[in-house]
Coordinates of C-alpha atoms in Angstrom, one line a residue:
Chain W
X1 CA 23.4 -49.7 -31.4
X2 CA 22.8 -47.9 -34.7
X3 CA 23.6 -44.4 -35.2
X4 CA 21.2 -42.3 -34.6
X5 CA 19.9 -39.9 -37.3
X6 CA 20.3 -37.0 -34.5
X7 CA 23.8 -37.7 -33.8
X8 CA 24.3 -34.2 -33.7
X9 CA 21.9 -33.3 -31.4
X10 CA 23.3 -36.1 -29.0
X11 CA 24.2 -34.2 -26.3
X12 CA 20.7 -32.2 -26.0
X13 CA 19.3 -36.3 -26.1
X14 CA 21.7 -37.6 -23.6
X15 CA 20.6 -34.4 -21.0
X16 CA 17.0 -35.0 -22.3
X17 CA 16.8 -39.2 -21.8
X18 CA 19.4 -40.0 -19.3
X19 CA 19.0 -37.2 -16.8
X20 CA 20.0 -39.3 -13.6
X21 CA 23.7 -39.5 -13.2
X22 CA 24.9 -42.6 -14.2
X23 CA 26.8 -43.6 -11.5
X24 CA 23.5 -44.5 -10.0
X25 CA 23.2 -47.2 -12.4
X26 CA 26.5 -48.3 -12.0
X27 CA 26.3 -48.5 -8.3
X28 CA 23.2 -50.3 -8.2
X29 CA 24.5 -52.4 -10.7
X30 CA 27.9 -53.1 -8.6
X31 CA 25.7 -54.0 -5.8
X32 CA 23.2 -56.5 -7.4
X33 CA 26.3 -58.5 -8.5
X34 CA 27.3 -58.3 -4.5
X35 CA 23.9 -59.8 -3.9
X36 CA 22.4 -56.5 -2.0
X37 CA 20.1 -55.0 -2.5
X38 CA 20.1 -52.0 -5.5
X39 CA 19.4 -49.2 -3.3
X40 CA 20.8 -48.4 -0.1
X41 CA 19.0 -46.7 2.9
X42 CA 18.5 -42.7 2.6
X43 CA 18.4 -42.4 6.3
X44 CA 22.4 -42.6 6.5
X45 CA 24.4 -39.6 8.1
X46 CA 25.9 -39.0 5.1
X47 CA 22.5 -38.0 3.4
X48 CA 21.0 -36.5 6.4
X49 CA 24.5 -34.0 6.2
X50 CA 24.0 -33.3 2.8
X51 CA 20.4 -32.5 2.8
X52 CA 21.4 -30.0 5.9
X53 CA 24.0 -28.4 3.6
X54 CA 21.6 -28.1 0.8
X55 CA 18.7 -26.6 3.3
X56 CA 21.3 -24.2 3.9
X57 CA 22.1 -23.1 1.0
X58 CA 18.9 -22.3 -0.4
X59 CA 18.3 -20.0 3.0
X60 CA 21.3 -18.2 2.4
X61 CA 20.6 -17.7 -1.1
X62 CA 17.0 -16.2 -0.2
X63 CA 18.3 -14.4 2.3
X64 CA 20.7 -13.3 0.5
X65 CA 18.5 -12.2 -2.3
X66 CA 16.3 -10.3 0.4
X67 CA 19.4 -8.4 1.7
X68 CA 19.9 -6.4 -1.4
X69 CA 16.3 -5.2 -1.6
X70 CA 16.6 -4.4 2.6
X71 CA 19.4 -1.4 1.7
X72 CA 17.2 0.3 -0.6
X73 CA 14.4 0.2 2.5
X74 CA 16.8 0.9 5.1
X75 CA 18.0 4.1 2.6
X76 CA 14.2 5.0 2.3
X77 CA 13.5 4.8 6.0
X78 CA 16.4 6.8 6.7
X79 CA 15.1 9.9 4.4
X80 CA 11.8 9.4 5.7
X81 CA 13.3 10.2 9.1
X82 CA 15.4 13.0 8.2
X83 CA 12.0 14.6 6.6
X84 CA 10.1 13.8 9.8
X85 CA 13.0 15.6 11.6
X86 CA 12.6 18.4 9.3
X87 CA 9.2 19.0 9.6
X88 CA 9.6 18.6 13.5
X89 CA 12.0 21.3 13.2
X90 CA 9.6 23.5 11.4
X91 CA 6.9 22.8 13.8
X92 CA 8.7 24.2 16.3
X93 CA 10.7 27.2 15.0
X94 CA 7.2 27.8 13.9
X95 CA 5.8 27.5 17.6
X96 CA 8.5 29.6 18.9
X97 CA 7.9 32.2 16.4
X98 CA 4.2 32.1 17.6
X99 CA 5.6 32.8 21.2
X100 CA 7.5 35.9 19.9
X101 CA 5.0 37.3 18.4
X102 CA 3.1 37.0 21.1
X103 CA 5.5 38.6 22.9
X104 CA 5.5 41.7 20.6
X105 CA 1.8 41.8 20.7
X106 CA 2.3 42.1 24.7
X107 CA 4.8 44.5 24.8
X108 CA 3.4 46.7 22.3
X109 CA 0.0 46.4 24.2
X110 CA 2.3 47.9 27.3
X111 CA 3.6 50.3 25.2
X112 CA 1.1 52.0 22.9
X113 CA -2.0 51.0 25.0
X114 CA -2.8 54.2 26.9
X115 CA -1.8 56.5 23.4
X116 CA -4.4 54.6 21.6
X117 CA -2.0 54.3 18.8
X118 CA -2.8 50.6 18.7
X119 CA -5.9 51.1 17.6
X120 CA -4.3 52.9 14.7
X121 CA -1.9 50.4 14.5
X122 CA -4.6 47.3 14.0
X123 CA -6.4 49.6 11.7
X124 CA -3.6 50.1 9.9
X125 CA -2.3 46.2 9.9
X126 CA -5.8 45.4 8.6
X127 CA -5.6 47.5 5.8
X128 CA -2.2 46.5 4.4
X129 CA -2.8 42.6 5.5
X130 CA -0.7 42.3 7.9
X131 CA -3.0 41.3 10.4
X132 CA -4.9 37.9 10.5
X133 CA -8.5 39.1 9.6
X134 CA -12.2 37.5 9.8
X135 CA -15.5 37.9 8.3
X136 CA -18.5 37.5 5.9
X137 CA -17.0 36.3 2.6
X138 CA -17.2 34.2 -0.3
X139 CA -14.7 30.8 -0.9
X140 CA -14.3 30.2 -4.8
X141 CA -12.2 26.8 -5.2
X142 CA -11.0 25.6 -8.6
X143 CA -9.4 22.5 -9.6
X144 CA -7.6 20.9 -12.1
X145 CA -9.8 19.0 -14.7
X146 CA -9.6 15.0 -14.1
X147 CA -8.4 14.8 -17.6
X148 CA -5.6 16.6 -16.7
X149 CA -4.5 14.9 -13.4
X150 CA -1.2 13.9 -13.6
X151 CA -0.4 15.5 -16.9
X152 CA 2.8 17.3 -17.1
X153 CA 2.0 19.6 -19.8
X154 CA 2.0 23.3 -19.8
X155 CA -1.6 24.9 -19.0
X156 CA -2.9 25.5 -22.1
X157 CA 0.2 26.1 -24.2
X158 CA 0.6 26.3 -27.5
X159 CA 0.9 22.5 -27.2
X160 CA -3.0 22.0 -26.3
X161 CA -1.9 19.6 -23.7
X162 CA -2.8 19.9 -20.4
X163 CA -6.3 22.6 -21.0
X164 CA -7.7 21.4 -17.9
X165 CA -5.5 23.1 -15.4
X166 CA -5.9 25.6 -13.7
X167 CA -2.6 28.4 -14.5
X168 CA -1.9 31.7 -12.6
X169 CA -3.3 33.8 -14.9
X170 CA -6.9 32.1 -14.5
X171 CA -6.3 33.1 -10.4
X172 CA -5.2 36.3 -12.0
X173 CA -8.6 37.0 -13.1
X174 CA -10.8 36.0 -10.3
X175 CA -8.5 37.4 -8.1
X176 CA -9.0 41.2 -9.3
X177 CA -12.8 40.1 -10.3
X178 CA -13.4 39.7 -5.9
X179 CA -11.4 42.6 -5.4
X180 CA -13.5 44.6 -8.2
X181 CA -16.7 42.9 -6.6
X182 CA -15.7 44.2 -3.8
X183 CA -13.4 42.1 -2.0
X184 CA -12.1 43.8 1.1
X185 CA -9.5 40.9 2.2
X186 CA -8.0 37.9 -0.4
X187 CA -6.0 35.0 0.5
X188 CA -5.3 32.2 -2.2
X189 CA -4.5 28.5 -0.2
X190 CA -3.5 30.5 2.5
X191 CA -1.5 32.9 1.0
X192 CA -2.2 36.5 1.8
X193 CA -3.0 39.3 -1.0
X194 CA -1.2 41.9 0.6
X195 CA 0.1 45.1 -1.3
X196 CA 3.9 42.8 -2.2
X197 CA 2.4 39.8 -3.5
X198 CA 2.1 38.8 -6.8
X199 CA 0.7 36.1 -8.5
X200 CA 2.8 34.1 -11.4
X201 CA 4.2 31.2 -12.5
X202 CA 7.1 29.5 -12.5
X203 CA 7.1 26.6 -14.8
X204 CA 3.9 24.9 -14.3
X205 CA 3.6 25.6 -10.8
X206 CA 1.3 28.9 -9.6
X207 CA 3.3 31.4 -7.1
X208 CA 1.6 33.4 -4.4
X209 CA 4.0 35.5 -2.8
X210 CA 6.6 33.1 -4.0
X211 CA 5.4 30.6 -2.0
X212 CA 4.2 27.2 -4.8
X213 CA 0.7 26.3 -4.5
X214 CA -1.0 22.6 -4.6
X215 CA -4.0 22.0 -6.1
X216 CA -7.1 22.3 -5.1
X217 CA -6.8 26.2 -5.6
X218 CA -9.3 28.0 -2.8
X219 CA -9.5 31.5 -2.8
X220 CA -11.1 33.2 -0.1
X221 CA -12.3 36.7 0.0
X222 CA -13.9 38.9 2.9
X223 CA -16.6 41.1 1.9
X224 CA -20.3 41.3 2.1
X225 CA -20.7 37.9 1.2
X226 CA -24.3 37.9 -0.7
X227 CA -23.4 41.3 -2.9
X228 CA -19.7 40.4 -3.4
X229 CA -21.1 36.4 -4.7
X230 CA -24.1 38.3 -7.0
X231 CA -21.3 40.8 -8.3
X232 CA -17.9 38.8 -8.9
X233 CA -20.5 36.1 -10.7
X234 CA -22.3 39.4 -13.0
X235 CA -19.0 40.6 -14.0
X236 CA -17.0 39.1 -16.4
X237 CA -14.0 37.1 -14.2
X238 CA -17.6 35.4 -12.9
X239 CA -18.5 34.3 -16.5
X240 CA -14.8 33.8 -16.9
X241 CA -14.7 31.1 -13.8
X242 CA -18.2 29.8 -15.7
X243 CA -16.4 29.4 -19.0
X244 CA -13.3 27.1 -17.2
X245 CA -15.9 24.7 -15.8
X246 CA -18.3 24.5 -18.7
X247 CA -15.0 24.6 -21.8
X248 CA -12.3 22.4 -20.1
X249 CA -13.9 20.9 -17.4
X250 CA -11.9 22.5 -14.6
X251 CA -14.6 22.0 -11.4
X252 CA -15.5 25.4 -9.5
X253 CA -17.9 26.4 -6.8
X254 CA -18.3 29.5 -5.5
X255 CA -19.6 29.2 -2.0
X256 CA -21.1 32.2 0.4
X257 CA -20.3 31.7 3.8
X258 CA -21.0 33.8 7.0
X259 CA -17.5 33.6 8.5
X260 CA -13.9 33.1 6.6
X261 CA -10.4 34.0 8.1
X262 CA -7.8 35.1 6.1
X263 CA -4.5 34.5 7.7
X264 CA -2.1 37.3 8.1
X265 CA 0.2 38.5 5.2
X266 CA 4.1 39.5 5.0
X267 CA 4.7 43.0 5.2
X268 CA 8.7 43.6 4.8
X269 CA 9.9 46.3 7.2
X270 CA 10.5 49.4 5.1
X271 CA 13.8 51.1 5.8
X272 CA 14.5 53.4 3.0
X273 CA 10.3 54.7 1.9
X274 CA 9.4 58.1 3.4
X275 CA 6.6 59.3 3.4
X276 CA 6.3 62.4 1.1
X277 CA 5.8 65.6 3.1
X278 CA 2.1 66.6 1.8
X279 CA 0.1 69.6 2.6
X280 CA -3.3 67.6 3.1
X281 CA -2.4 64.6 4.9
X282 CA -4.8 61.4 3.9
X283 CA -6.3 59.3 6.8
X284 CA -7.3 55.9 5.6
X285 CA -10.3 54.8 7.5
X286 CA -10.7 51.3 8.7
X287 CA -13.6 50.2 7.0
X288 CA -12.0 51.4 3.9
X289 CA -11.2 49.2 0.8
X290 CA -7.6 48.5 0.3
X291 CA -7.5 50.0 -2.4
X292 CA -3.5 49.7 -2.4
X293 CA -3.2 46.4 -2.8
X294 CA -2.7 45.6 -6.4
X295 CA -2.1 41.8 -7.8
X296 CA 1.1 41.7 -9.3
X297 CA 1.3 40.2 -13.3
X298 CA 4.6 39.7 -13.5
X299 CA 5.9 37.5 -15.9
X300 CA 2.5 36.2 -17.5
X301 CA 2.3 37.1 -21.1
X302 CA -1.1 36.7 -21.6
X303 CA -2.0 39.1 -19.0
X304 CA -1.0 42.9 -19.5
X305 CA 0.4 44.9 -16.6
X306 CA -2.1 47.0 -15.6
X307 CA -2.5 50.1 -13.3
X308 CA -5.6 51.2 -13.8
X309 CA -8.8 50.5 -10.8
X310 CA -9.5 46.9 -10.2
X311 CA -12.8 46.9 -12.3
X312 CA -11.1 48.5 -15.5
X313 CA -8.0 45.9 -15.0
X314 CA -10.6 42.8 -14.8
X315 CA -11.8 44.0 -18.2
X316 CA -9.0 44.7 -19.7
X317 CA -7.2 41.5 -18.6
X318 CA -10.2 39.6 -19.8
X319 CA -10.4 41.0 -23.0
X320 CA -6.5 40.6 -23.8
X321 CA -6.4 36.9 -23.0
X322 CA -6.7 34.9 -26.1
X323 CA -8.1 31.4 -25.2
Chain M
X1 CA 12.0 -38.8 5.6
X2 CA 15.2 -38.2 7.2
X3 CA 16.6 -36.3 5.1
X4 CA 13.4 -34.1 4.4
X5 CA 14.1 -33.2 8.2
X6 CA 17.8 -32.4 7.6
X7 CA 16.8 -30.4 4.7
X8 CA 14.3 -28.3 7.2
X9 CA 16.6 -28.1 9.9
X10 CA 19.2 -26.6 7.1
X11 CA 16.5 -24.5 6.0
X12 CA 15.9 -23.2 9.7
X13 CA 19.4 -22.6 10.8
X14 CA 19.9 -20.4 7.5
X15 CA 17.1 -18.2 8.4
X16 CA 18.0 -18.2 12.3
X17 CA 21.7 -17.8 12.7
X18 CA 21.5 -15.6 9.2
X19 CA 25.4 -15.6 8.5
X20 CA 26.4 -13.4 6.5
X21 CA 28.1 -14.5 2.9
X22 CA 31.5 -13.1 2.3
X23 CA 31.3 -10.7 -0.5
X24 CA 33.7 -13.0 -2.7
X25 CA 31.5 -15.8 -2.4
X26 CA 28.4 -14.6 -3.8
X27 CA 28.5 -14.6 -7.2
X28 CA 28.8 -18.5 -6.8
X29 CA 25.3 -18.9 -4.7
X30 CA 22.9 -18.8 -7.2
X31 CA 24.5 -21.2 -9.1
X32 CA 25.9 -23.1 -6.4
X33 CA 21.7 -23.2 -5.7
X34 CA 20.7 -25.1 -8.9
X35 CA 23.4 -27.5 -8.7
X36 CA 21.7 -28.2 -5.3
X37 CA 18.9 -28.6 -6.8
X38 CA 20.0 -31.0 -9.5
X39 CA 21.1 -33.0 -7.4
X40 CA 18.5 -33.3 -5.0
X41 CA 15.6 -34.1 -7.9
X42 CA 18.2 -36.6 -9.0
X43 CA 18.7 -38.3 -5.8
X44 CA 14.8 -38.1 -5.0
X45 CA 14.2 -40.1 -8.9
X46 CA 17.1 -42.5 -7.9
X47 CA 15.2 -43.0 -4.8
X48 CA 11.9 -43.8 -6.4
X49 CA 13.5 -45.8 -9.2
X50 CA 15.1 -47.9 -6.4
X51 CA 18.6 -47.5 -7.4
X52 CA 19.7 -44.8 -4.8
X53 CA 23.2 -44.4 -3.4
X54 CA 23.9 -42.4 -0.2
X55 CA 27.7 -42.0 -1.4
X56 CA 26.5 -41.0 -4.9
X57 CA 24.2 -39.0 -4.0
X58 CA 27.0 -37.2 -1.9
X59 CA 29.6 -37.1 -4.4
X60 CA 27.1 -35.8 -6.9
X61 CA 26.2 -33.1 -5.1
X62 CA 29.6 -31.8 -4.4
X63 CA 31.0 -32.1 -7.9
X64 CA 27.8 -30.4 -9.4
X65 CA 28.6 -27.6 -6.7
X66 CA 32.2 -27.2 -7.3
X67 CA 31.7 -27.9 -11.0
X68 CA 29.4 -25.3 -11.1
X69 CA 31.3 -22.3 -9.0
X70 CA 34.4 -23.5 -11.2
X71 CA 33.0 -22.7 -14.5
X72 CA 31.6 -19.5 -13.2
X73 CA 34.8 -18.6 -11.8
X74 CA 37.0 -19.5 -14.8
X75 CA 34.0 -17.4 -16.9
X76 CA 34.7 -14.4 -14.8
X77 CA 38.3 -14.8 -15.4
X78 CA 38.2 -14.9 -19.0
X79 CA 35.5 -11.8 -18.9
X80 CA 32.5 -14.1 -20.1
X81 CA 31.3 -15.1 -16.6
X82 CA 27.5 -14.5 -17.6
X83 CA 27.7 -16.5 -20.5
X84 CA 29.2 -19.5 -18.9
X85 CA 26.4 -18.7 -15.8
X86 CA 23.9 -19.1 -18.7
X87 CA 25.2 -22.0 -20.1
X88 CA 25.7 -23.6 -16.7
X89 CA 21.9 -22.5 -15.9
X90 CA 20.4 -24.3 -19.1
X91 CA 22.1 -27.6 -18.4
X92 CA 21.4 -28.0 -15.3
X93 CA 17.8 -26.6 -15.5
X94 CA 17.3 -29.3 -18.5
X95 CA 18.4 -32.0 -15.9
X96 CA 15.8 -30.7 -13.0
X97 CA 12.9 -30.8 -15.5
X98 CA 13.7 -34.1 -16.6
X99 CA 13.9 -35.4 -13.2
X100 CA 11.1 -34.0 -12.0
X101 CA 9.3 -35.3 -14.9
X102 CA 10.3 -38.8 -14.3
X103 CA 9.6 -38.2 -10.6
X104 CA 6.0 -37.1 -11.2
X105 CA 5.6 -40.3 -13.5
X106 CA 6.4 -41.9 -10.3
X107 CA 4.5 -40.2 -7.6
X108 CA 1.2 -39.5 -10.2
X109 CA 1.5 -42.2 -12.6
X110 CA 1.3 -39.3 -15.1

């Protein structure tokens, strides 16, 4: 045989031409010369044991393969449970916590019932939020824009990233335009306005008496719904709400409905206030606007803190946010 | 045929009695897998080309194994254990393409 002009490529050729071990052709050989046939039978015990070792290696090696992918599931179930457990939990601290207040509503029923201080007392839990309260009212909801959905940017930052969401100082706004309209109970996704809660930031997520809110952002406020929809949307948080849908696309409705509930607020039990000794003392009436309750707008830059009425802080904000 | 049946059965009593590997053992699998394989396509060819051997189709199988786990081993001894893998991997991967080629010249005419 000639060399080949690939001679240095012969061992890529030999795999390439001569794949089949050549012991085959050997054997075969060996047993033409013996006057058999070239190929023996496949159906031998020796074959049949081989091809049972093979079969079993390739399921071991699949499952195998499958095992390592199983601990991260079993990892994942496992946290999935100790959520569910959680939650569970919650549930029913929550439940009992239902059942003591009950309680407390019974025993103060027993208590102050013939005095008629509870009727005070509801008054008075109505006007500071403490109470669970329903009525007339108006539901504004706000989203973030599509565009923004799933963008991790700050809401409208110096960046420009990220216009379309909805920050606190936006709820800031409305919120003190339905009180200014009017407004005689707010709750924001749940969250009580009471006379301690504020809303800010923190980071990019929107605070409500420190509790984080998920978007979609529905702020409900008691009131006389047709006058408290025709005011908020004349003053200037309405055309405020107007310019987030129609400049970055952030969706809002404002929707009058005949019965809302807002759910009852925290009120911390005060241990060291007294109550100033005052020659005229002031009874607050129960129909009477809370006129107390103030939203916090604490640590917002664009928003100036503000102590003035509600309508005169609604301007003011407006007017000292830059957009 | 019979061994396509012992092949299944192999198959079946892997996934049934599912023993578990010891830890020591499995880096050699995968490659202990396509020397399997190798040596399979080549005894199915030999078959077809009418020059098969039951105890070289055997003896095959189990050097290509231990061949194979060998190198790997030595490879992880010396701290170049993927390499060798690799190298193992292309040869034997050059083989099973080959083979199968000639056994779909056989089986297609193609």
């Amino acid at each position: 045989m000639s060399p080949r002009v690939d001679e240095s490529m012969s061992l890529i050729t030999e795999l390439m031409e001569h794949p089949l071990e050549p012991s085959y052709e050997a054997a075969a050989a060996q047993r033409r010369e013996a006057g058999l046939k070239p190929a023996t039978s496949t159906a031998t015990p020796l074959v049949l044991l081989t091809a049972l070792v093979v079969g079993l290696l390739l399921a071991l090696a699949s499952v195998n393969l499958r095992a390592a992918s199983s601990v991260v599931g079993q990892t994942r179930l496992r946290l999935i449970e100790q959520i569910e457990a959680g939650q569970a939990r919650g549930d029913e601290l929550k439940g009992k916590v239902t059942a003591i207040d009950g309680q407390i509503a019974a025993a103060q029923q027993a208590a102050l019932g013939p005095s008629g201080l509870l009727q005070r007392l509801a008054e008075l839990q109505v006007a500071t939020g403490a109470r669970a309260v329903t009525g007339p009212g108006v539901r504004v909801t706000l989203d973030d824009a599509a565009s923004a959905a799933g963008s991790n940017a700050d809401p409208r930052g110096s960046t420009g990233f990220g216009a379309g969401r909805v920050s606190a100082a936006d709820l800031q706004i409305i919120v003190n335009g339905l009180w200014a309209a009017g407004a005689e109970a707010i709750d924001v996704n749940g969250q009580r306005l009471t006379t301690r809660a504020a809303i800010r930031f923190a980071g990019q997520a929107i605070l409500v008496d420190f509790r984080p809110l998920t978007r979609p952002y529905q702020i409900t406020a008691i009131g006389d719904a047709r006058q408290l929809a025709s005011t908020f949307s004349a003053s200037p948080a309405g055309s405020y709400l107007k310019a987030l849908g129609d400049n970055y696309g952030i969706p809002t409705s404002v929707k009058i409905e005949a019965e809302v509930t807002c759910p009852a607020g925290t009120i911390p039990a005060m241990a060291y206030t007294q109550p100033l000794p005052s020659t005229s003392t002031v009874t607050v009436p129960p129909t009477s606007k809370p006129t107390s309750t103030r939203v916090g707008v604490s640590s917002t830059p664009t928003t100036a803190r503000t102590t003035s009425s509600p309508t005169k802080k609604a301007t003011t904000t407006l007017t000292e946010t830059p957009r | 045929m019979i061994p396509a049946i012992g092949l299944v059965v192999g198959i079946v009593l892997g996934l049934v009695l599912h023993p578990t590997v010891p830890l020591w053992l499995q880096p050699y699998l995968p490659i202990a897998v396509i020397a399997a394989l190798d040596a399979v396509f080549g005894g199915v060819r030999a078959v077809l080309d009418g020059v098969f051997n039951d105890k070289v189709f055997v003896v095959s199988f189990l050097s290509n194994v231990v061949v194979a786990a060998f190198i790997v081993f030595l490879g992880d001894q010396l701290g170049v254990g993927s390499q060798l893998s690799t190298g193992v991997v292309v040869v034997l991967g050059i083989r099973i393409f080959s083979n199968v080629a000639a056994i779909r010249r056989h089986v297609f005419k193609a």
